[in-house]
Coordinates of C-alpha atoms and ligand atoms in Angstrom, one line a residue:
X104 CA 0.0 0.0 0.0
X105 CA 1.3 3.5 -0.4
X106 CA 0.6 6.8 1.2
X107 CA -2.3 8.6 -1.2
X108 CA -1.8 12.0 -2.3
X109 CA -4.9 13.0 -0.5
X110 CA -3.4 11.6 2.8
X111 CA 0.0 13.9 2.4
X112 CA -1.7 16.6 1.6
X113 CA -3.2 16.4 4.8
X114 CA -0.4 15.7 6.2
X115 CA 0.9 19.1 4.9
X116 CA -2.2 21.3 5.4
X117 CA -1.3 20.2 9.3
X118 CA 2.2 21.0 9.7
X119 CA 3.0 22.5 6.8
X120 CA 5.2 21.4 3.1
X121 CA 8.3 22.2 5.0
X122 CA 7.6 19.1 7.6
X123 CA 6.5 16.2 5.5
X124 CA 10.0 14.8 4.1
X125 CA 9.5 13.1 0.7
X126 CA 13.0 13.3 -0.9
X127 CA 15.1 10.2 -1.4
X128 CA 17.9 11.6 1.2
X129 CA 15.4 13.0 3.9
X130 CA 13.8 9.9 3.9
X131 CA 17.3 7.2 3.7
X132 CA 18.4 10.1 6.9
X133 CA 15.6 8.6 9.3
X134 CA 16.5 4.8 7.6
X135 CA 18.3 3.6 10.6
X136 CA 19.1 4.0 13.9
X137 CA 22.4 2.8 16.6
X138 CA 21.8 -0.3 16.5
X139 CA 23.6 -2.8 13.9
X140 CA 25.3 -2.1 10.5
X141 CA 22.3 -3.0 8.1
X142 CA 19.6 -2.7 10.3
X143 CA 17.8 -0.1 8.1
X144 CA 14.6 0.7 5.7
X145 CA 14.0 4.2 4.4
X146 CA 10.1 5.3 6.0
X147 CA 7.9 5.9 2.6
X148 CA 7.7 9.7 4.6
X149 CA 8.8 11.4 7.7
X150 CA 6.9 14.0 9.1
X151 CA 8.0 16.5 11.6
X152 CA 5.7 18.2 14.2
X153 CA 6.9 21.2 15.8
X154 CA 3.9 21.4 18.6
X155 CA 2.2 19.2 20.4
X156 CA -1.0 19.7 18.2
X157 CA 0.8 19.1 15.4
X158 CA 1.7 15.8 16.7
X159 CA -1.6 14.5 17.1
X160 CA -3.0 15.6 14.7
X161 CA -0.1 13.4 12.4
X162 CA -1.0 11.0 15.2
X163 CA -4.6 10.8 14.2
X164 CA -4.9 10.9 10.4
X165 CA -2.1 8.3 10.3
X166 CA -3.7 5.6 12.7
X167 CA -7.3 6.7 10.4
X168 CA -5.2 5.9 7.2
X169 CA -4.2 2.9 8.4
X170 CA -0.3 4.1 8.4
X171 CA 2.0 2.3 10.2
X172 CA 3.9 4.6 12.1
X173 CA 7.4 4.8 14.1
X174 CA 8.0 7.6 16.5
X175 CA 11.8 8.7 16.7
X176 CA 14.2 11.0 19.0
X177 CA 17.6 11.0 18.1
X178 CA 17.7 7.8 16.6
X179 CA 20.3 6.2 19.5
X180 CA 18.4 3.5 20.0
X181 CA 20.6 -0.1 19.8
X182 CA 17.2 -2.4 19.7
X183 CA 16.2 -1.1 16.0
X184 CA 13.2 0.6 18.1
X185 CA 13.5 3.7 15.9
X186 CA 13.8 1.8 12.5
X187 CA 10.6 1.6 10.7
X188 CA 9.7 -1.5 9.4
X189 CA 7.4 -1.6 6.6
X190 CA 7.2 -0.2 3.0
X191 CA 4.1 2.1 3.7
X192 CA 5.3 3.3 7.2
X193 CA 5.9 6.6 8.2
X194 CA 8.8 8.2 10.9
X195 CA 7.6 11.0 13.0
X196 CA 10.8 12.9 14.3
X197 CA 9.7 14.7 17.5
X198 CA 12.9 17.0 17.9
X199 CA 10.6 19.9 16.8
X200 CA 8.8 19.5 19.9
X201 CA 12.0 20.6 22.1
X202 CA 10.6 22.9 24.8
X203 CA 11.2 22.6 28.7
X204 CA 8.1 23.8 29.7
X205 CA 8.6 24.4 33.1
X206 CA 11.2 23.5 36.2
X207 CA 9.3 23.7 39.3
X208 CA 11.9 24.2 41.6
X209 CA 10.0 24.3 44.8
X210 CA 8.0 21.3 44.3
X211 CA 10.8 19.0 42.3
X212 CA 9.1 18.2 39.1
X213 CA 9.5 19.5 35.3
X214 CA 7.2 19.3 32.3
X215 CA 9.0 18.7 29.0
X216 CA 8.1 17.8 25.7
X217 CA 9.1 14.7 24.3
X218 CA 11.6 16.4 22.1
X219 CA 14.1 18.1 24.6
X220 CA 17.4 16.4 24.3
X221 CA 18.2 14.4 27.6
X222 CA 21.7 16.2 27.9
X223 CA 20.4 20.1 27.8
X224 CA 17.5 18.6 30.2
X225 CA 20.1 17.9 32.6
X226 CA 22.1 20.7 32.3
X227 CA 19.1 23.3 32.9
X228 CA 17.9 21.4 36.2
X229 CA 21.4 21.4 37.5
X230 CA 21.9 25.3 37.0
X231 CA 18.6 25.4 39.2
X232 CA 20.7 23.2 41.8
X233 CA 18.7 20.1 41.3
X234 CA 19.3 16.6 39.8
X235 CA 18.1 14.3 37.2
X236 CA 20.6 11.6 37.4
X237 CA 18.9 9.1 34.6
X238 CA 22.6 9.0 32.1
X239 CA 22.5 6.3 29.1
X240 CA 25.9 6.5 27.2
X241 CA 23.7 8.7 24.5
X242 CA 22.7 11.3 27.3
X243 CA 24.2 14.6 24.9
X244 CA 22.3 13.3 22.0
X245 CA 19.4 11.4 22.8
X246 CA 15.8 12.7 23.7
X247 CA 13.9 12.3 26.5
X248 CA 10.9 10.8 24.9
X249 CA 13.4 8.2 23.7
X250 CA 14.7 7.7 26.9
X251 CA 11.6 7.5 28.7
X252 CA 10.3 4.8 25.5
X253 CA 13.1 2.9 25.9
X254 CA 13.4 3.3 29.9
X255 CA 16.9 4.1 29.9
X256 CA 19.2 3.2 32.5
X257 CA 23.4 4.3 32.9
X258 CA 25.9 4.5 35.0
X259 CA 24.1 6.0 37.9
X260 CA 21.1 2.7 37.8
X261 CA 22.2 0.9 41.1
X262 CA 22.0 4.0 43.7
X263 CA 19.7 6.5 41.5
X264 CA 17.2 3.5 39.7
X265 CA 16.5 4.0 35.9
X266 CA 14.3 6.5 33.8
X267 CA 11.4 4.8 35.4
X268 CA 12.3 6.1 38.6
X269 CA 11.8 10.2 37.6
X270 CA 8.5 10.0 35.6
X271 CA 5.4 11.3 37.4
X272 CA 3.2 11.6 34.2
X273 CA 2.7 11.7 30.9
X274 CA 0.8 13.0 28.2
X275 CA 0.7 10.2 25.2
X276 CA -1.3 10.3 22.2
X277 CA -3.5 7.2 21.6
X278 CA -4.7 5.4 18.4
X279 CA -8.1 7.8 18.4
X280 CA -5.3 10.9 18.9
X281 CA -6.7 11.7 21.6
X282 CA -4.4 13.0 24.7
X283 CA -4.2 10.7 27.5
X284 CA -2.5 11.6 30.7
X285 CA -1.5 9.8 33.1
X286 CA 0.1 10.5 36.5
X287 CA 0.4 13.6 38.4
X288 CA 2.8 16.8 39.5
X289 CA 3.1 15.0 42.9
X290 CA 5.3 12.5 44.1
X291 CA 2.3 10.4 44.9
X292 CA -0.4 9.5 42.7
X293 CA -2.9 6.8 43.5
X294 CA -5.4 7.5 40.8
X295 CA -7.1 4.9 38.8
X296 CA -4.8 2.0 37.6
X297 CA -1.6 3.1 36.7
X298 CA -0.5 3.7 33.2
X299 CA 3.0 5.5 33.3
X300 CA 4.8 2.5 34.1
X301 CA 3.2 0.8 31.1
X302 CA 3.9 3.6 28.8
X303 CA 7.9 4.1 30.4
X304 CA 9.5 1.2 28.2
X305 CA 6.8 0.5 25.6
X306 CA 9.2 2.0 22.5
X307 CA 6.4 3.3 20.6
X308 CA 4.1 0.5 20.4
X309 CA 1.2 1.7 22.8
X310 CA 1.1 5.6 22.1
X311 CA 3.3 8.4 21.1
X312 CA 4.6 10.2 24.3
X313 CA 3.9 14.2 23.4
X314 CA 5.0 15.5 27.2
X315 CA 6.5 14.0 30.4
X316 CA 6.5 15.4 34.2
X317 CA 10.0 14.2 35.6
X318 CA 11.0 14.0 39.0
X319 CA 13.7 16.6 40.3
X320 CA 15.8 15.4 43.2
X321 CA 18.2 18.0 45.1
X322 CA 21.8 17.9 43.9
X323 CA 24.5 16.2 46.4
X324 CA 26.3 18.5 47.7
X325 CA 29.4 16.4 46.4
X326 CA 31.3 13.5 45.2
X327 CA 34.9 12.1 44.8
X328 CA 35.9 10.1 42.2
X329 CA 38.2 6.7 42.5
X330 CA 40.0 5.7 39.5
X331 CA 42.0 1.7 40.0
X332 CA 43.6 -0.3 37.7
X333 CA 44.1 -4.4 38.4
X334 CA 46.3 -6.9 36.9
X335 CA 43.8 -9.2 36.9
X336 CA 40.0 -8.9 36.2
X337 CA 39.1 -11.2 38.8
X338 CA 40.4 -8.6 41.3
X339 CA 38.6 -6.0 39.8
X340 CA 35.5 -7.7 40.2
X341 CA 36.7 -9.1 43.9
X342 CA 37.0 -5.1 44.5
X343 CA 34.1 -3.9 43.2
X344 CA 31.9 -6.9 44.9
X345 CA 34.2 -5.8 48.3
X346 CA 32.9 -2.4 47.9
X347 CA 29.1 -3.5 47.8
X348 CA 29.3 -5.6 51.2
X349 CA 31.3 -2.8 52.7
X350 CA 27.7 -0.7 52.4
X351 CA 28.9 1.7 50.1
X352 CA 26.4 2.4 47.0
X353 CA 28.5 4.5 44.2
X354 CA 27.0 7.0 42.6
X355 CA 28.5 5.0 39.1
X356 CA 30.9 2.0 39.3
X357 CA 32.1 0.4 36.0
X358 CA 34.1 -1.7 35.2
X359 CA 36.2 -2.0 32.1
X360 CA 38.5 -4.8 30.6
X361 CA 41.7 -4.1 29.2
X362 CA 40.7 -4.0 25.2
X363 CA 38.0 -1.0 26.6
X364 CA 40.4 0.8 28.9
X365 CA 42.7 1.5 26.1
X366 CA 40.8 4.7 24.6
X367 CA 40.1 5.7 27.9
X368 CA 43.6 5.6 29.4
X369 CA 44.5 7.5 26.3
X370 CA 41.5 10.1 26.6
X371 CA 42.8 10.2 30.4
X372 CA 46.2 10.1 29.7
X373 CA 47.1 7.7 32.3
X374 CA 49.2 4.8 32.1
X375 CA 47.7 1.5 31.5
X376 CA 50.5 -0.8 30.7
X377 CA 50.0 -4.4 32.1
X378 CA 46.3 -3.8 33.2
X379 CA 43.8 -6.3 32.7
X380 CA 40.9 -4.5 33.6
X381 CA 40.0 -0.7 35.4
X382 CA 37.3 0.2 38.3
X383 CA 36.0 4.1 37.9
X384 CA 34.0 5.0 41.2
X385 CA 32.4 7.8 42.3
X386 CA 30.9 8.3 45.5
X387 CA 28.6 11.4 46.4
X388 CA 26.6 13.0 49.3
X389 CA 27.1 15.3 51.8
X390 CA 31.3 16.3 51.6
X391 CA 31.8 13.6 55.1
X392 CA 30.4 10.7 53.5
X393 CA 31.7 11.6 50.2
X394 CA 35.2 11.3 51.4
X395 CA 34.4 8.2 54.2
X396 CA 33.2 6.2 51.1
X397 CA 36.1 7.3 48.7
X398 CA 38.5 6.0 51.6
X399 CA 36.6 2.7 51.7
X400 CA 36.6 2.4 48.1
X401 CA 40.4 2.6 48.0
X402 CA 40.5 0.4 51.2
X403 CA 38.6 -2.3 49.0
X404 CA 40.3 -1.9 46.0
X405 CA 44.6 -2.2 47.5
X406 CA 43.6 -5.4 49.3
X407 CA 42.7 -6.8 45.6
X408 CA 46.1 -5.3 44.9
X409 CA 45.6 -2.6 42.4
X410 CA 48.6 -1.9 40.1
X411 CA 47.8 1.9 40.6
X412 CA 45.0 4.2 42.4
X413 CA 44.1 7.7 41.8
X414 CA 41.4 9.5 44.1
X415 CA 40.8 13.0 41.9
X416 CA 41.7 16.3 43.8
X417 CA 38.9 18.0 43.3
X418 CA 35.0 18.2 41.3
X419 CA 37.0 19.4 38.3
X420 CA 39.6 15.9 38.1
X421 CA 36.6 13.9 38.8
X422 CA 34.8 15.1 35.6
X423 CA 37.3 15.3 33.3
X424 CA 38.4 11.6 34.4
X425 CA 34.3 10.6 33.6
X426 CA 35.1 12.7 30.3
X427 CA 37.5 10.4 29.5
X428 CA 35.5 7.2 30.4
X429 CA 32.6 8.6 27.4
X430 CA 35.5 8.1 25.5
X431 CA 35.1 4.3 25.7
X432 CA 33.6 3.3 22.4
X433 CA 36.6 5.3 20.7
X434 CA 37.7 1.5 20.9
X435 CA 35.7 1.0 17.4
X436 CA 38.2 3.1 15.8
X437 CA 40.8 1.1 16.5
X438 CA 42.0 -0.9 13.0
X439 CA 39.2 0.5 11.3
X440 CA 36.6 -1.9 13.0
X441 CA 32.9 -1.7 12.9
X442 CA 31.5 -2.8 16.3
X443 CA 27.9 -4.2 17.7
X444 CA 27.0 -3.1 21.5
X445 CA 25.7 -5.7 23.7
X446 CA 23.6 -5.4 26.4
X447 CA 23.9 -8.7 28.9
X448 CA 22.5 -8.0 32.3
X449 CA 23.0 -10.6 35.8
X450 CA 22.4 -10.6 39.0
X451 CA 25.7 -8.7 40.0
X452 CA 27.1 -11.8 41.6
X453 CA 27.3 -13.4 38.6
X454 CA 29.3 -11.1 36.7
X455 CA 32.5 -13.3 37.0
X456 CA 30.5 -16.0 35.2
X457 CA 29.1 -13.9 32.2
X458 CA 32.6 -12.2 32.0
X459 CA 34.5 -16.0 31.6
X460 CA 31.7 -17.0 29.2
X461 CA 32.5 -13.6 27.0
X462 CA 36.2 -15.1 27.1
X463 CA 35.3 -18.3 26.1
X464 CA 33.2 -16.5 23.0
X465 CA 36.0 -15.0 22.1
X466 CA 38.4 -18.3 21.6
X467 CA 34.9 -19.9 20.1
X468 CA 34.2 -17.8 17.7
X469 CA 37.3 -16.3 17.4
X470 CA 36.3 -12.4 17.4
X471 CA 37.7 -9.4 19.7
X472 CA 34.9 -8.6 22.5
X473 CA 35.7 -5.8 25.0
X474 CA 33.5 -5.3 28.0
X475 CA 32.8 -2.3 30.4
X476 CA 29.5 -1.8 32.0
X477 CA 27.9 -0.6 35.3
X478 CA 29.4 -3.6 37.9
X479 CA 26.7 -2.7 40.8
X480 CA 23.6 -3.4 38.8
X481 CA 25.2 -6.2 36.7
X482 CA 24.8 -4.4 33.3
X483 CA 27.1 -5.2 31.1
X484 CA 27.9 -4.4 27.5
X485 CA 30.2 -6.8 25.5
X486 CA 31.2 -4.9 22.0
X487 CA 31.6 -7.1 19.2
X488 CA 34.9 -5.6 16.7
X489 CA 34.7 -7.2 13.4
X490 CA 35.4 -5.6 9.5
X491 CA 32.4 -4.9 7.7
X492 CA 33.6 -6.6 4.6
X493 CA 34.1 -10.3 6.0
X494 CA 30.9 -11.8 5.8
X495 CA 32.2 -14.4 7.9
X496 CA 33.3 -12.6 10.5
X497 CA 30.1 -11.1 10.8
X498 CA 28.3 -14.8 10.5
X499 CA 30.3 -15.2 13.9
X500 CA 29.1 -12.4 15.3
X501 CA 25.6 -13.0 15.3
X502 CA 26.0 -16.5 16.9
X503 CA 27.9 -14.8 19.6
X504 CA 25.7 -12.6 20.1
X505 CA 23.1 -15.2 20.4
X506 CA 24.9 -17.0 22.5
X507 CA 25.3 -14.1 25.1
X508 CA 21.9 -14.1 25.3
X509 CA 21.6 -17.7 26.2
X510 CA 24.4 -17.5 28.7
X511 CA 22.8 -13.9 30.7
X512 CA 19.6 -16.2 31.1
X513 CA 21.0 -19.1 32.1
X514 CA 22.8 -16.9 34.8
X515 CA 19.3 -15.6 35.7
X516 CA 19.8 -12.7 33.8
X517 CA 17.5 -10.7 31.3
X518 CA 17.3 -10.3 27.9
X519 CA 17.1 -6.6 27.6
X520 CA 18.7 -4.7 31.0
X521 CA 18.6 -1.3 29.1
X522 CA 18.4 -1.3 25.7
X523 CA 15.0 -2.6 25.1
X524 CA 13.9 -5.3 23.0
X525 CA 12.5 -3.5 19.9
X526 CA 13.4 -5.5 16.5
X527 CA 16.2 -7.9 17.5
X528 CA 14.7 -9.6 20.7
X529 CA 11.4 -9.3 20.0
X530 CA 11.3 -12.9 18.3
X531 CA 12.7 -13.8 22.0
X532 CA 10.7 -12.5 24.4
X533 CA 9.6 -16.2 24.9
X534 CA 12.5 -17.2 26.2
X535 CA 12.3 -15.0 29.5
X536 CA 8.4 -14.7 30.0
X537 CA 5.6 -17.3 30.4
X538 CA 3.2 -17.8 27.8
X539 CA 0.7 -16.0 30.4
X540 CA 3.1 -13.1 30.3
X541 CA 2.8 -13.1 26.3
X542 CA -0.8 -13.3 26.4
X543 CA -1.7 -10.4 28.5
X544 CA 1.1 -7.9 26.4
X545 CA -0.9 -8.8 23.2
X546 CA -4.0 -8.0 24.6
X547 CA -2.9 -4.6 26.1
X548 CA -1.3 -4.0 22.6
X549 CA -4.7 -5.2 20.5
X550 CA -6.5 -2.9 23.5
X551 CA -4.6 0.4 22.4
X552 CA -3.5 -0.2 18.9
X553 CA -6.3 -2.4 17.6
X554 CA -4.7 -2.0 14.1
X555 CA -1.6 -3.0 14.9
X556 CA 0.3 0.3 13.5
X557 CA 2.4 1.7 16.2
X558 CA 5.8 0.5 15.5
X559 CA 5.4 -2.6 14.3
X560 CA 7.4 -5.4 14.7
X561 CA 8.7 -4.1 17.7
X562 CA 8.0 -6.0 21.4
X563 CA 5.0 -7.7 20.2
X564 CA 5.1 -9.6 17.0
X565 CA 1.4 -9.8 14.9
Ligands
FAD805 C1 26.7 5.4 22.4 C2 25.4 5.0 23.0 C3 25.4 4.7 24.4 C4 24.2 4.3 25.0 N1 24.2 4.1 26.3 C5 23.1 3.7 26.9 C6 23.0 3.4 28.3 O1 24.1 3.5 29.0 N2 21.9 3.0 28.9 C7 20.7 2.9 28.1 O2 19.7 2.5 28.7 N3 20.7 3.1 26.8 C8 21.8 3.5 26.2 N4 21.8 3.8 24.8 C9 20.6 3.5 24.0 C10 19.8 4.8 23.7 O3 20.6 5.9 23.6 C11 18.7 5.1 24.6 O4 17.8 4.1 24.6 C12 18.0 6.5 24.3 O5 17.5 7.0 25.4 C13 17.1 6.5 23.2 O6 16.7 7.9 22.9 P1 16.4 8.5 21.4 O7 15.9 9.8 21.5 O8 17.7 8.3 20.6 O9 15.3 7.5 20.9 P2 15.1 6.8 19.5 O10 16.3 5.9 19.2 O11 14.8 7.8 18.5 O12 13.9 5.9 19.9 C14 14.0 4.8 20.8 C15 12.6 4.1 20.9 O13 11.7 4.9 21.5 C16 10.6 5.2 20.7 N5 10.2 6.6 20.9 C17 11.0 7.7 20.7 N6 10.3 8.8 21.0 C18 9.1 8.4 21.4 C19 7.9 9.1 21.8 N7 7.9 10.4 21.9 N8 6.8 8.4 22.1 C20 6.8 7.0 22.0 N9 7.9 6.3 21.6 C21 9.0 7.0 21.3 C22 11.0 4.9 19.3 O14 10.0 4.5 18.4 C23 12.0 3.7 19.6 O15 11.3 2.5 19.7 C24 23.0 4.2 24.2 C25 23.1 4.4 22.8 C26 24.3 4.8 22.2 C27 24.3 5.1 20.8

């Protein structure tokens, strides 16, 4: 089926020529997203709201068309959440829709459109004082109705929870176009069942998220950052295990092996020579139990026997170390490779076990994996190297890949930690939830997209 002239004129009566994106580059621009080399299809049009009306009103003649429709932020996704599927569908880019509405400092919410990028977000609430500590790897880039879609998590997960943690409300379009909200501007909210959990994570298959009240916390008044290099990466997870039991809850604690520490040592420019594997900690809170918990963190980390520890000076040292850290998947330029990013999630416990399994992947299938991730919530993200051009390399890839997944459930893990499921797990949601589970997504789904057009192919398969 294609779009009918009378549909995109409507389309452009609503928000105007200039926002419904016909031409052959516009539409091969929204093709793809972050998630594998490939992974792409060119949306028959894109459109591009710039209010909130405009939004549903796209919303609504597309659903009454019978358009199949995928709602995009920045595109960062790694799940192919943001890639639309299907000949006849359309992308809606919802960067137009970029305004923070309000920061209500006294009460500790904000209202933002769906379209305010997640890094400026956090940059205006923190001039105010306050805190919104949600931080995915794409935090500069990606936008907050992504996040929220997605229910991003980061560094910060273990002590400060994940995107799900900071919504109060929403305001989503449904399939009639209509504005739903859910939630409140109050911390508590006991009203009717409760649909913001169900929208936080559903990737665009439910409803298109227009607006989102977010939960402000107060900034801490400080935090030190820890910086340890081991000789061996059973140490480093000894140490960062050591530093859990000791009652200390980092603010961010990951982990990186040796293959990952490289662009960071060298964006830090700190010696790494012999090092199998690096800890960065920072602790935070009131300036006492900021510098109790750095001294414990150290404590931990010597009786492991670190092969150097740095504890930054000062605020400044401690960001520009975490500046360094961002510069992790730098790693993908190294010999020109292409690379995949994995998302394996364990109890943290367990860690040891998926890390020797990534190992043994890499002898198996013979392939370069690095590893970093976020050691206190047991997120971690193996990163397949390979060249583009050998087929078989790539052939190994994906039955690594698979069997990562296999190995992070068989460790009583999950299949999608933080990156969602969206196209390449949806096939395997089976594997981690009962057949009860299933049944009751597909009826929410055939309950609020009857039609089936709302990012198709993503979570729930037809
Ligand atoms: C380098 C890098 C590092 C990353 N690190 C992390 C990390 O540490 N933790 C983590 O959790 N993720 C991480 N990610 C994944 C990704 O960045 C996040 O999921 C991100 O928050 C998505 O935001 P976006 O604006 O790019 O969304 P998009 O990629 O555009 O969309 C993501 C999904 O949300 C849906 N969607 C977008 N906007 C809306 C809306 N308004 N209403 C309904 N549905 C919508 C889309 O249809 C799609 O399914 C990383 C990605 C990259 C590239």
């Amino acid at each position: 089926m294609s779009i009918s002239e009378s549909v995109i004129c409507e389309f452009e009566r609503v928000l105007g020529a200039e926002n419904v994106l016909r031409g052959e580059a516009e539409r091969q621009s929204y093709a793809y997203d972050a998630a594998l080399p490939g992974l792409s299809h060119p949306p028959a049009l894109a459109l591009r709201p710039e209010s909130v009306g405009q939004l549903g009103e796209a919303v609504r003649l597309a659903y009454e068309a019978g358009i199949p429709m995928t709602v995009r932020g920045a595109g960062t996704c790694l799940c192919g959440g943001a890639v639309c599927g299907t000949e006849d569908g359309i992308v809606i880019v919802t960067t137009g829709l970029d305004r923070i509405v309000e920061i209500n400092e006294r009460n500790g919410y904000a209202v933002v459109e769906a379209g305010v990028r997640a890094g400026d977000f956090a940059k205006a609430v923190e001039q105010k004082g306050l805190f919104f500590p949600p931080d995915p790897g794409s935090l500069p880039a990606c936008t907050l109705g992504g996040a929220i879609a997605e229910n991003s998590g980061g560094a910060r997960g273990l002590k400060y929870g994940t995107v799900k943690n900071y919504v109060l409300g929403l305001d989503f379009f449904t399939c009639a176009g209509e504005l739903a909200r859910t939630g409140a501007r109050t911390p508590k909210c006991a009203t009717g069942y409760d649909l913001t959990p169900l929208m936080v994570g559903s990737e665009g298959t439910l409803g298109v998220i227009a607006r989102a009240t977010l939960k402000l916390i107060p900034r801490p008044e400080a935090s030190k950052t820890v910086w340890a290099m081991f000789s061996d990466i059973a140490d480093m997870c000894a140490a960062s295990a050591d530093i859990l039991s000791m009652g200390v809850v980092p603010a961010r604690m990951e982990g990186m092996d040796a293959l990952m520490l490289r662009p960071v040592a060298e964006a830090a420019q700190s010696e790494n020579g012999q090092c199998a594997g690096a800890l960065l900690v920072e602790v935070d809170g009131c300036l006492e139990q900021a510098e109790k918990e750095a001294a414990k963190v150290v404590r931990c980390c010597k009786r492991k026997g670190t092969l150097s520890i740095q504890v930054a000076e000062n605020a400044k040292d401690g960001a520009a170390l975490w500046q360094a850290h961002a510069a992790i998947l730098r790693v993908a330029g190294d010999k020109g490779r292409a690379f995949v990013l994995e998302d394996a999630t364990v109890p943290r416990t367990r860690i040891p076990e998926l890390g020797a399994a990534i190992r043994d992947m890499e002898k198996t299938y013979a392939l370069d994996i690095g590893v970093f991730g976020h050691m206190g919530d047991g997120t971690m993200h193996p990163v397949f190297l390979f060249d583009r051009r050998d087929a078989a390399q790539w052939e190994r890839v994906r039955q690594a890949r698979e069997r990562l997944i296999e190995t992070a459930l068989s460790l009583d893990g999950t299949l999608c930690g933080e990156f969602g499921a969206g196209v390449l797990k949806a096939a395997l949601l089976e594997r981690e939830m009962p057949p009860a589970t299933l049944a009751l997504y597909k009826s929410i789904k055939k309950t609020m997209d009857p039609k089936h057009l709302f990012n198709p192919g993503k979570i729930i398969l037809e």
